[in-house]
Short mmCIF file of C-alpha atoms in Angstrom, two decimals:
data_model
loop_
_atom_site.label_atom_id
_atom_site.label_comp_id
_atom_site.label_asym_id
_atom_site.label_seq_id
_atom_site.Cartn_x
_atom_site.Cartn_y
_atom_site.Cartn_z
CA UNK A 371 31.73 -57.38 1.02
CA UNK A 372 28.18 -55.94 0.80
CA UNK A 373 28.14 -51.94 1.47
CA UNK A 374 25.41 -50.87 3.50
CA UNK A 375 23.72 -47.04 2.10
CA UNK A 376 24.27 -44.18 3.98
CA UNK A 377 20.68 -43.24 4.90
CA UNK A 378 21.39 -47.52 6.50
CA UNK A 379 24.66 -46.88 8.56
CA UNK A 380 23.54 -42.99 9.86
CA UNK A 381 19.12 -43.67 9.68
CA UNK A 382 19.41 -39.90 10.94
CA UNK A 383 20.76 -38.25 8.40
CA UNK A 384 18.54 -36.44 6.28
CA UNK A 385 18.71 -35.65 2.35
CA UNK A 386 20.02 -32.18 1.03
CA UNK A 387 16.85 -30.05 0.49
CA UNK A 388 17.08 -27.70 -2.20
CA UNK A 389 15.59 -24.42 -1.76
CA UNK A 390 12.45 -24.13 -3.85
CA UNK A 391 13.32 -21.34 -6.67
CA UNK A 392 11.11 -17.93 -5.59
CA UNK A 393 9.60 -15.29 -7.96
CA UNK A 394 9.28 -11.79 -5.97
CA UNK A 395 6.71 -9.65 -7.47
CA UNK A 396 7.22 -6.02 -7.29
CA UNK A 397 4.59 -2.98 -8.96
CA UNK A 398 5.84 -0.10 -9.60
CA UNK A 399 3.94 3.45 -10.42
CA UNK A 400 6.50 6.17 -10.35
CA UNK A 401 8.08 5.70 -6.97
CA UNK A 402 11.97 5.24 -7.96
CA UNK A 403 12.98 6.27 -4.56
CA UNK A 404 11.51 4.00 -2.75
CA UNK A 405 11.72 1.32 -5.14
CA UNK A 406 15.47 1.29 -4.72
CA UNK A 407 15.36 0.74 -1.06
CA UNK A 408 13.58 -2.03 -1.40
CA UNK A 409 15.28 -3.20 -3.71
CA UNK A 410 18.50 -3.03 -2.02
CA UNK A 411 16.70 -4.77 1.05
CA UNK A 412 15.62 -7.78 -1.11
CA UNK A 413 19.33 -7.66 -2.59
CA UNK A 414 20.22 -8.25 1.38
CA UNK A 415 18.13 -11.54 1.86
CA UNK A 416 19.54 -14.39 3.94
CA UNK A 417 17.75 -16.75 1.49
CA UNK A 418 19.92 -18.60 -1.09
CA UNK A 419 21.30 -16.20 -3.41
CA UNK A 420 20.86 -18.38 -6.41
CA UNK A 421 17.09 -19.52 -5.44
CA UNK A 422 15.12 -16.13 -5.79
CA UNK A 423 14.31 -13.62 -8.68
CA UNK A 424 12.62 -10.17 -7.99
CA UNK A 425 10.58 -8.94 -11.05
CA UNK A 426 9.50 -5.49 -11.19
CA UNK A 427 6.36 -4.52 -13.04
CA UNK A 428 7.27 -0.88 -14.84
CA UNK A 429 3.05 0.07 -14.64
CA UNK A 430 4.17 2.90 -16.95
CA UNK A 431 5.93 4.87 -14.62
CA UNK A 432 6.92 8.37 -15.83
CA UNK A 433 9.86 7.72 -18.21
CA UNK A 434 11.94 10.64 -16.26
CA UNK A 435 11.97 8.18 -13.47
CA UNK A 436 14.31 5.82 -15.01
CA UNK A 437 12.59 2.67 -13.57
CA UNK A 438 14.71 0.08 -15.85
CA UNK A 439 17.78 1.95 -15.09
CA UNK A 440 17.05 1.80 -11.26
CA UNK A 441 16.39 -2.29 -11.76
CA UNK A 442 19.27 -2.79 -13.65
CA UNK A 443 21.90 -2.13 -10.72
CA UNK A 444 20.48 -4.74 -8.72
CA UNK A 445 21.61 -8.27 -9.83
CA UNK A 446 18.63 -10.55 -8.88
CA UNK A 447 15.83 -8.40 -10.76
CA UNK A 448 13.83 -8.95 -13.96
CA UNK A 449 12.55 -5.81 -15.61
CA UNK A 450 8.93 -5.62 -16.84
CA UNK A 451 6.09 -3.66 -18.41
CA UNK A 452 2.24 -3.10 -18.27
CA UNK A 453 1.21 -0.67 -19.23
CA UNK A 454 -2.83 -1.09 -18.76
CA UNK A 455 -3.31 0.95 -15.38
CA UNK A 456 -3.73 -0.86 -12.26
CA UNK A 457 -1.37 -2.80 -9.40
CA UNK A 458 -3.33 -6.18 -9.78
CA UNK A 459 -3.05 -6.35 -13.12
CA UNK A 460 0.61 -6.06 -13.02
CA UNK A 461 1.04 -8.07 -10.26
CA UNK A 462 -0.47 -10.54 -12.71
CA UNK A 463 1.87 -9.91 -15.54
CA UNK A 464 4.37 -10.59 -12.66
CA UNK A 465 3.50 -13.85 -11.96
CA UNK A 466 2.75 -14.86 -15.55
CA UNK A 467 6.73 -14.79 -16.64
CA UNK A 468 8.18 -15.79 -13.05
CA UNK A 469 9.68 -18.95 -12.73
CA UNK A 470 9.36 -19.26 -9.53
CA UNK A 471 7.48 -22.56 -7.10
CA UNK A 472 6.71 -20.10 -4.63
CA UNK A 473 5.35 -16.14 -5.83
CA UNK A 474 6.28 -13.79 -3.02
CA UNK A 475 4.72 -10.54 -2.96
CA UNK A 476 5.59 -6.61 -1.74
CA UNK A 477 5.12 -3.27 -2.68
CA UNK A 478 7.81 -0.36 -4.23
CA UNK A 479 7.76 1.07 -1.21
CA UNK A 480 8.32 -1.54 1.28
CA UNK A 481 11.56 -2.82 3.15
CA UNK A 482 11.77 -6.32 3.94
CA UNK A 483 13.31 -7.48 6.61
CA UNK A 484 16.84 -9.72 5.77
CA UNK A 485 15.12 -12.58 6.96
CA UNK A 486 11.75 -11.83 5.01
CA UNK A 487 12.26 -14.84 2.44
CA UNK A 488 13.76 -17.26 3.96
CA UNK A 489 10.87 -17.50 6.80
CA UNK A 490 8.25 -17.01 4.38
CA UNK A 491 9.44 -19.74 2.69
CA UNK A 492 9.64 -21.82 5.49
CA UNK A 493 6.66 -21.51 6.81
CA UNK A 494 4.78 -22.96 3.58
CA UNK A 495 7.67 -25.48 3.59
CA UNK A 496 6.83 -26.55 7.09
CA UNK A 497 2.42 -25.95 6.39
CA UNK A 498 2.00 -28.21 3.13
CA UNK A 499 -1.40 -27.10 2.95
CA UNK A 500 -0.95 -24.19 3.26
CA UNK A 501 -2.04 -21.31 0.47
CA UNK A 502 -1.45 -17.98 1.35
CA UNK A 503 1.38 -16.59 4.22
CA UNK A 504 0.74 -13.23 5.62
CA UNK A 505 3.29 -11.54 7.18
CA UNK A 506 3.49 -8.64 9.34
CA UNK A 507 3.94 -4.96 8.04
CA UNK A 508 5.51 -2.73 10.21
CA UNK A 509 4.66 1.06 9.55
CA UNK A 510 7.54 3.43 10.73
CA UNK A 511 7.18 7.27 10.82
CA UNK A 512 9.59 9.59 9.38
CA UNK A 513 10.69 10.35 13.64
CA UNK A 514 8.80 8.41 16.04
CA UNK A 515 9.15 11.06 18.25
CA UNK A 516 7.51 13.43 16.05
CA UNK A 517 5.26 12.03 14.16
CA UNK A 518 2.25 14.46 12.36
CA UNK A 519 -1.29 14.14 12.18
CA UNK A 520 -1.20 12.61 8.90
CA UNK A 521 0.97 9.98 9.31
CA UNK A 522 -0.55 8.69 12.48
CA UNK A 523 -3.71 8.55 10.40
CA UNK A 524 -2.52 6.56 7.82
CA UNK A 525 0.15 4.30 9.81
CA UNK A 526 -2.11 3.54 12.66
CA UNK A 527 -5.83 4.73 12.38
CA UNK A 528 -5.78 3.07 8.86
CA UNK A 529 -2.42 0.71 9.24
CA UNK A 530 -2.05 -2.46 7.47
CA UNK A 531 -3.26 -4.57 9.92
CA UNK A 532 -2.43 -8.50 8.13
CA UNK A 533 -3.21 -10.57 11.34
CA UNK A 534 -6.88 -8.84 11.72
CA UNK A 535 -7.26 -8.70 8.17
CA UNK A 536 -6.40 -12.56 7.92
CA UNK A 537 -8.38 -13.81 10.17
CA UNK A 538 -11.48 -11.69 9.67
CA UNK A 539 -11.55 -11.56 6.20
CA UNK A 540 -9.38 -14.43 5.22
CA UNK A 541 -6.74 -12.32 3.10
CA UNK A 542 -3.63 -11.05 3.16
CA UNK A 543 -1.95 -7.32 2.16
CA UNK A 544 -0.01 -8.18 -0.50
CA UNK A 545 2.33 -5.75 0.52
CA UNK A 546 3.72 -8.81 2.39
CA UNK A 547 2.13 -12.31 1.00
CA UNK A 548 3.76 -16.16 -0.08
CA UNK A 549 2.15 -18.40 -1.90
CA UNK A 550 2.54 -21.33 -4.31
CA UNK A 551 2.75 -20.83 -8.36
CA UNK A 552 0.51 -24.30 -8.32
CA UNK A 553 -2.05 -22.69 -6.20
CA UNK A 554 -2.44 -19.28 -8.44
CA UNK A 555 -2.56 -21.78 -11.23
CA UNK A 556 -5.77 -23.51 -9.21
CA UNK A 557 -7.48 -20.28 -8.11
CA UNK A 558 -6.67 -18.22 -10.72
CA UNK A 559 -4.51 -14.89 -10.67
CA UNK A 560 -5.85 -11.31 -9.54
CA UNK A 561 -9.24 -9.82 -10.85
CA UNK A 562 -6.70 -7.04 -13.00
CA UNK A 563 -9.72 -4.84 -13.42
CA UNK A 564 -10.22 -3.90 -9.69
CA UNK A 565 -7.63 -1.19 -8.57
CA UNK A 566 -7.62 -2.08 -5.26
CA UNK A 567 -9.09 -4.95 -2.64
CA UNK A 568 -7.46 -7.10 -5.08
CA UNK A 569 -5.74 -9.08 -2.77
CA UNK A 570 -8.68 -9.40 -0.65
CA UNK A 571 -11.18 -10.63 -3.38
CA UNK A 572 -8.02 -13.07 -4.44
CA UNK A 573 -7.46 -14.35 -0.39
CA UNK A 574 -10.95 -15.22 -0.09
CA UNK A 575 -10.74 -18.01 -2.99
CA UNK A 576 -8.09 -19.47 -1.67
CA UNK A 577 -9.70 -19.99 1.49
CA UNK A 578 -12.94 -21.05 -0.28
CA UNK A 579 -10.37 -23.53 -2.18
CA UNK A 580 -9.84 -25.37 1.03
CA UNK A 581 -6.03 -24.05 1.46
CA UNK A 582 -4.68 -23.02 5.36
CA UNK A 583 -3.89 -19.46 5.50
CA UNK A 584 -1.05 -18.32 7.90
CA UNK A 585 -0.19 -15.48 9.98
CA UNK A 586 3.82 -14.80 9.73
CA UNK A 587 4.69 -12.36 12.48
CA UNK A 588 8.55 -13.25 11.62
CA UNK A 589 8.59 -12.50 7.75
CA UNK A 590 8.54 -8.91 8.37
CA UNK A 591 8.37 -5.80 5.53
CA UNK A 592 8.48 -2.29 7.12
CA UNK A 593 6.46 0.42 5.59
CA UNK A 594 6.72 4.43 5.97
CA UNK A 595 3.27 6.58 6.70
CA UNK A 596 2.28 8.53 3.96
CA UNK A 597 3.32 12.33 4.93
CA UNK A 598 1.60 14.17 2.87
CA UNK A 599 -2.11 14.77 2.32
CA UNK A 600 -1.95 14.22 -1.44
CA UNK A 601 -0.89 11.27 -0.74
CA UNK A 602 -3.48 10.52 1.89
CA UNK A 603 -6.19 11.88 -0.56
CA UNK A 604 -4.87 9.21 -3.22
CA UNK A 605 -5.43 6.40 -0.94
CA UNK A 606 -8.50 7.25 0.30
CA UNK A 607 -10.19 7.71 -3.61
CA UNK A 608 -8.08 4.56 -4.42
CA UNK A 609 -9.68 2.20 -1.89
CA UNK A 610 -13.08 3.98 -2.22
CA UNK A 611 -12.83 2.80 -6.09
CA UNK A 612 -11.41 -0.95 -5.21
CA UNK A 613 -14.46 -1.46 -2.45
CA UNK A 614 -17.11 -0.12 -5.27
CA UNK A 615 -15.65 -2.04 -7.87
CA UNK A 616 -15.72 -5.35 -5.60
CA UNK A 617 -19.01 -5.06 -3.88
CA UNK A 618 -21.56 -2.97 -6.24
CA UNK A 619 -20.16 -3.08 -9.65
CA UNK A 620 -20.05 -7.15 -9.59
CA UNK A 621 -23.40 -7.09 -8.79
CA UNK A 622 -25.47 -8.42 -11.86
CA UNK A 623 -28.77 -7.57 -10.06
CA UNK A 624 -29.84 -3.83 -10.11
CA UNK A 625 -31.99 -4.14 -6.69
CA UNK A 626 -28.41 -5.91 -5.11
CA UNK A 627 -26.62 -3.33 -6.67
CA UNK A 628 -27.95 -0.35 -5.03
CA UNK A 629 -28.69 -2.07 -1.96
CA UNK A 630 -25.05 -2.47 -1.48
CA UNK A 631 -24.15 1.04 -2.78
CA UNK A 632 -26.20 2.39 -0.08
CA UNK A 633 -24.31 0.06 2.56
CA UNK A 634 -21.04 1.20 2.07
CA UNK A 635 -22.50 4.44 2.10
CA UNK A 636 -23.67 4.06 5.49
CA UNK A 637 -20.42 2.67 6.72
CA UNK A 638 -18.22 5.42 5.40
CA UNK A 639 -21.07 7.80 6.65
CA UNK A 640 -22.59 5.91 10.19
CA UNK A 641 -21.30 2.70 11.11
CA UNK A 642 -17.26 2.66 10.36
CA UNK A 643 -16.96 6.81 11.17
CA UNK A 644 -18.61 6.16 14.52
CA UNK A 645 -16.28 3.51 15.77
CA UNK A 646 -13.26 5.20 14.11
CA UNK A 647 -13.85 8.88 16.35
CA UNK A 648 -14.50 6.79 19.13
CA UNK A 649 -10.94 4.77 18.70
CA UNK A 650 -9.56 8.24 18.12
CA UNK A 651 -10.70 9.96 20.78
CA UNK A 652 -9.82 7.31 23.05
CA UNK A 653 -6.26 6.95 21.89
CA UNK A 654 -3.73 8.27 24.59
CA UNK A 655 -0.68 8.23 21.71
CA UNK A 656 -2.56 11.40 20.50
CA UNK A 657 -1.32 14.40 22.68
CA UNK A 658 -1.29 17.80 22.69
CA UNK A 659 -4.88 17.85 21.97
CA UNK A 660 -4.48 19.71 18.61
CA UNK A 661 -2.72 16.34 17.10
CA UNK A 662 -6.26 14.66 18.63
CA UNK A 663 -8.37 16.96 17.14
CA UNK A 664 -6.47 16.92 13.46
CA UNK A 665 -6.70 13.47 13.01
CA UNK A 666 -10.26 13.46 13.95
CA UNK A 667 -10.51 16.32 11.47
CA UNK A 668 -8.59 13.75 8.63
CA UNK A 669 -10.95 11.05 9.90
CA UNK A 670 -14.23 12.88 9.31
CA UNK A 671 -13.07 14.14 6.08
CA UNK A 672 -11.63 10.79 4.78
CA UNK A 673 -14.77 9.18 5.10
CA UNK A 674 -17.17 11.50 3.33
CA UNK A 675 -14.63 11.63 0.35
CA UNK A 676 -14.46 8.08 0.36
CA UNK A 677 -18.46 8.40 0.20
CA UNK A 678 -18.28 10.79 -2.35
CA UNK A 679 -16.01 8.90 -4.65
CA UNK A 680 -18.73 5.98 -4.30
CA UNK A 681 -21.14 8.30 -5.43
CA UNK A 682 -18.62 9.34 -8.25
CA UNK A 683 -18.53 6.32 -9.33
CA UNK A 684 -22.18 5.32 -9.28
CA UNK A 685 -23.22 8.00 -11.48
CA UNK A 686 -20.63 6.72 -14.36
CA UNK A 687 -17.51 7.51 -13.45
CA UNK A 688 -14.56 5.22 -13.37
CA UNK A 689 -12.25 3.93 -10.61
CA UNK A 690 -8.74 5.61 -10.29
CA UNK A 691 -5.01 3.65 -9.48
#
């Protein structure tokens, strides 16, 4: 008797997939609080327990914040150090022991969603050339009904907007990105010297590689406004430094050089302030007018220190984390 094979006798039936192994990269600077929310959101993941690792990148954290200690509760994480300042550069260190097909990516302070993996996953699964997955990042205020002037600032006149930020400038936040170990072996990892715009300086060669980018409004991180104006202040030098460091210090001409110093000058200063009182002004979420008027107030200032740490940084000085 001959016996037929079971793809012959059910032609339906379709071969056990195995769920490709993931490497989560997490950097971390100090923020154990947060850190072990999202870690106990990533412990939470509908994705195979036994196919996903989350590395955390200690970038020397204060040692009073007990960062290894915090990691070592959690059963799927692999502790880390670097020590040489910067988030890129330990994402990098991240992705160099992970053993991972597919490198996910989030920040300390972010709460994915349970489903976060598993439809990041599938989405490069199902988009085979696909490079880079961007998924949405929701920012949540302390109370929604309440909300202060300096959240709304940072969670919505600033925001993390992936889908606008994918499709204009063909990157993703890497607060919430997927990708493929073989194509950060192609394209290279993060520049680690830039402090910030990493991600986006990284997104755009994998476009120029030829690789789909995707929009993921179902893999889903949350992230909280930043409440206090230190914190606001931080951000605002901090992205000042990455967009210097990307766009002038690069430069190997001195004529392009300055030319683009003095553009991003007139952005912070003309062209991006302009549009962003306008959107302010216009915004109907802003009421009494006092909360209008103070985030106009955090606008305007935000944008001449942001011009001001360009200037900083054009007369010597160095970029800060």
């Amino acid at each position: 008797m001959t016996y037929s094979q079971p793809e012959q006798l059910y032609p339906n039936l379709k071969p056990k997939v195995i769920a490709p192994f993931v490497s989560v990269v997490v950097p971390v600077y100090n923020n154990a609080e947060h850190l072990q929310t999202c870690l106990a959101a990533l412990e939470r993941q509908t994705y195979r327990s036994d196919r996903y690792e989350v590395i955390v990148v200690d970038n020397g954290s204060d040692p009073d914040c007990n960062i290894a200690a915090i990691a070592a509760t959690f059963n799927h994480v692999v502790i880390t150090e670097e020590l040489t300042s910067g988030s890129y550069i330990a994402r990098n260190k991240g992705i160099a022991i992970a053993t991972g097909e597919i490198i996910a990516f989030t920040d300390s302070d972010c709460i994915p969603t349970p489903t976060w993996l598993e439809k990041g996953v599938n989405h490069l699964l199902n988009n085979p050339e696909c490079g880079l997955v961007a998924g949405r990042i929701d920012i949540f205020f302390q109370d929604p009904a309440h909300f202060s002037a300096i959240e709304f600032y940072d969670g919505v006149t600033m925001g993390f907007p992936q889908r606008e930020f994918l499709e204009k400038r063909r990157a993703g936040l890497t607060a919430n990105v997927f990708t493929w170990k073989r194509v950060i072996d192609q394209v290279g990892a993060f520049k680690g010297e830039i402090k910030s715009h990493g991600d986006l300086e990284w997104g755009k060669r994998v476009f120029a590689s030829g690789y789909a980018q995707i929009y993921a409004d179902d893999a889903c991180v949350g992230h909280p406004a930043r409440h206090s104006f230190k914190e606001l202040l931080n951000r605002a030098i901090r992205l000042a430094g990455g967009s210097y460091d990307l766009h002038v210090k690069q430069e190997r001409s001195l004529w392009r050089r300055n030319k683009k110093f003095l553009r991003l000058l007139a952005d912070d200063l003309i062209c991006h302030l302009g549009k962003t009182v306008a959107d302010t002004i216009r915004d109907s979420r802003l009421h009494p007018l006092d909360k209008k008027l103070k985030v106009l107030g955090l606008v305007i200032l935000m944008k001449y220190v942001a011009a001001l740490e360009k200037i900083r940084l054009k007369c010597g000085g160095k970029s800060r984390r």
